[in-house]
Coordinates of C-alpha atoms in Angstrom, one line a residue:
M1 CA 3.0 -1.6 13.6
S2 CA 0.9 0.8 11.7
Q3 CA -3.0 1.3 12.4
K4 CA -5.7 1.6 10.0
I5 CA -7.1 4.9 9.2
T6 CA -10.9 5.0 8.9
G7 CA -13.6 7.2 8.5
A8 CA -16.3 4.7 9.7
Y9 CA -16.6 6.7 13.2
V10 CA -17.0 10.1 11.9
K11 CA -20.1 11.6 12.1
S12 CA -20.9 13.9 9.0
N13 CA -23.0 16.6 10.8
R14 CA -20.2 17.3 13.2
T15 CA -17.2 19.7 13.0
Y16 CA -13.7 18.5 14.2
T17 CA -10.5 20.3 15.4
I18 CA -7.6 18.6 14.2
Q19 CA -6.6 17.1 17.4
E20 CA -10.2 15.3 17.6
A21 CA -10.2 14.4 13.6
A22 CA -6.8 12.6 14.2
T23 CA -8.5 10.9 17.1
V24 CA -11.3 9.9 15.2
V25 CA -9.7 8.7 12.0
N26 CA -7.1 6.9 14.3
S27 CA -4.0 8.9 12.5
S28 CA -1.7 11.8 13.7
P29 CA -2.4 15.3 13.7
Q30 CA 0.4 15.7 11.2
T31 CA -1.5 13.7 8.6
I32 CA -4.5 15.8 9.0
R33 CA -2.4 18.8 8.8
R34 CA -1.2 17.4 5.4
W35 CA -4.4 16.7 3.9
V36 CA -5.1 20.0 4.5
N37 CA -2.1 21.8 3.3
V38 CA -0.9 19.1 0.5
L39 CA -4.1 17.3 -0.6
G40 CA -6.5 20.1 -0.4
M41 CA -9.1 19.2 2.3
K42 CA -11.1 21.9 3.2
I43 CA -11.6 24.0 6.4
I44 CA -14.2 26.0 7.5
D45 CA -13.2 29.5 6.7
G46 CA -11.6 32.2 9.3
T47 CA -12.0 29.6 12.1
R48 CA -9.3 29.2 14.6
P49 CA -8.4 26.4 15.4
W50 CA -9.1 24.9 12.3
L51 CA -12.1 23.2 11.9
I52 CA -13.0 20.6 9.8
E53 CA -16.6 19.3 8.3
G54 CA -17.3 15.7 8.9
R55 CA -18.2 14.7 5.5
E56 CA -15.0 16.3 4.3
L57 CA -13.0 14.5 6.9
K58 CA -14.9 11.1 6.1
K59 CA -14.3 11.8 2.4
F60 CA -10.4 11.7 3.0
A61 CA -10.4 9.0 5.7
S62 CA -12.1 6.5 3.0
G63 CA -10.2 7.3 0.2
T64 CA -6.9 6.5 2.1
R65 CA -6.7 2.6 1.4
R66 CA -4.3 1.5 -1.0
P67 CA -6.0 -0.6 -3.9
K68 CA -5.3 -4.4 -3.8
M69 CA -2.6 -5.5 -5.6
A70 CA -3.6 -7.7 -8.8
K71 CA -2.7 -11.4 -8.6
P72 CA 0.5 -12.4 -10.7
A73 CA -0.3 -14.5 -13.8
P74 CA 2.0 -17.5 -14.5
G75 CA 5.4 -16.0 -15.5
E76 CA 5.1 -12.5 -13.5
M77 CA 6.0 -11.6 -9.6
T78 CA 4.3 -8.8 -7.4
C79 CA 6.9 -5.5 -7.7
M80 CA 6.5 -4.0 -4.6
K81 CA 7.4 -0.7 -5.7
C82 CA 5.2 -0.7 -9.0
R83 CA 2.6 -2.1 -6.8
K84 CA 1.5 -4.6 -10.0
P85 CA 2.3 -7.8 -11.1
R86 CA 5.3 -7.7 -13.2
R87 CA 7.9 -9.9 -15.8
A88 CA 11.5 -10.7 -14.7
Y89 CA 13.7 -8.6 -16.0
G90 CA 15.1 -10.9 -19.1
G91 CA 13.2 -13.5 -18.0
M92 CA 15.9 -15.0 -15.4
A93 CA 15.7 -15.6 -11.5
D94 CA 18.0 -16.7 -8.9
F95 CA 16.6 -19.7 -6.5
V96 CA 17.9 -18.8 -3.1
S97 CA 16.9 -22.0 -0.9
Q98 CA 15.7 -21.2 2.4
D99 CA 15.8 -24.9 3.9
G100 CA 15.8 -28.2 1.8
K101 CA 12.0 -27.7 0.6
T102 CA 11.3 -24.3 0.3
G103 CA 12.9 -20.8 -1.0
R104 CA 12.2 -18.0 -3.2
L105 CA 13.0 -16.7 -6.7
V106 CA 14.7 -13.6 -6.8
A107 CA 14.5 -11.3 -9.9
L108 CA 14.5 -7.9 -11.2
C109 CA 11.5 -5.8 -12.3
D110 CA 11.4 -5.5 -16.1
T111 CA 10.0 -2.2 -15.3
C112 CA 11.3 -0.5 -12.3
G113 CA 14.6 -2.3 -12.2
S114 CA 14.0 -3.1 -8.0
V115 CA 14.3 -6.4 -6.3
I116 CA 11.3 -8.9 -7.0
N117 CA 10.7 -12.0 -4.7
L118 CA 8.3 -15.2 -5.4
F119 CA 8.4 -17.6 -2.7
C120 CA 8.1 -21.2 -3.7
S121 CA 8.7 -24.8 -2.7
R122 CA 11.6 -26.5 -4.3
A123 CA 9.0 -28.9 -6.0
K124 CA 7.4 -26.2 -8.3
L125 CA 10.9 -25.2 -9.8
P126 CA 10.2 -27.4 -12.8
E127 CA 6.8 -25.8 -13.8
L128 CA 8.4 -22.4 -13.0
S129 CA 11.1 -22.8 -15.2
R130 CA 8.9 -23.1 -18.3
H131 CA 8.2 -19.3 -17.6
F132 CA 11.8 -18.2 -16.1
D133 CA 15.4 -19.2 -17.1
I134 CA 16.2 -20.2 -12.9
Q135 CA 20.0 -20.1 -11.8
E136 CA 20.4 -22.1 -8.4

């Protein structure tokens, strides 16, 4: 289970080593090194071991959360690859029954082509058939 990276415990006026920074933001040292090497988090010049200012660490740790996905409108399903509500390719979807009452609509994303799902009850199929060409 992944844990949330948080900047809540970072003190802005303190400096942190890589290991201390990883501990305080609840991540791994590799994540902190990636922030420095790839994403450009600033370190204090000329220091060994690397020292990171608290305000810089807090800025990066607070900006790592993904934005919430928008709620899909009628006729849309949430694509996990696009991370946005998308229409089904060609308006077609298959209903896969899980038990007698519930199941899921399975379709392809109109934008990226990945599989998208919408969990629903069998009772909602007539309502959903206004938006999708449903095959059982």
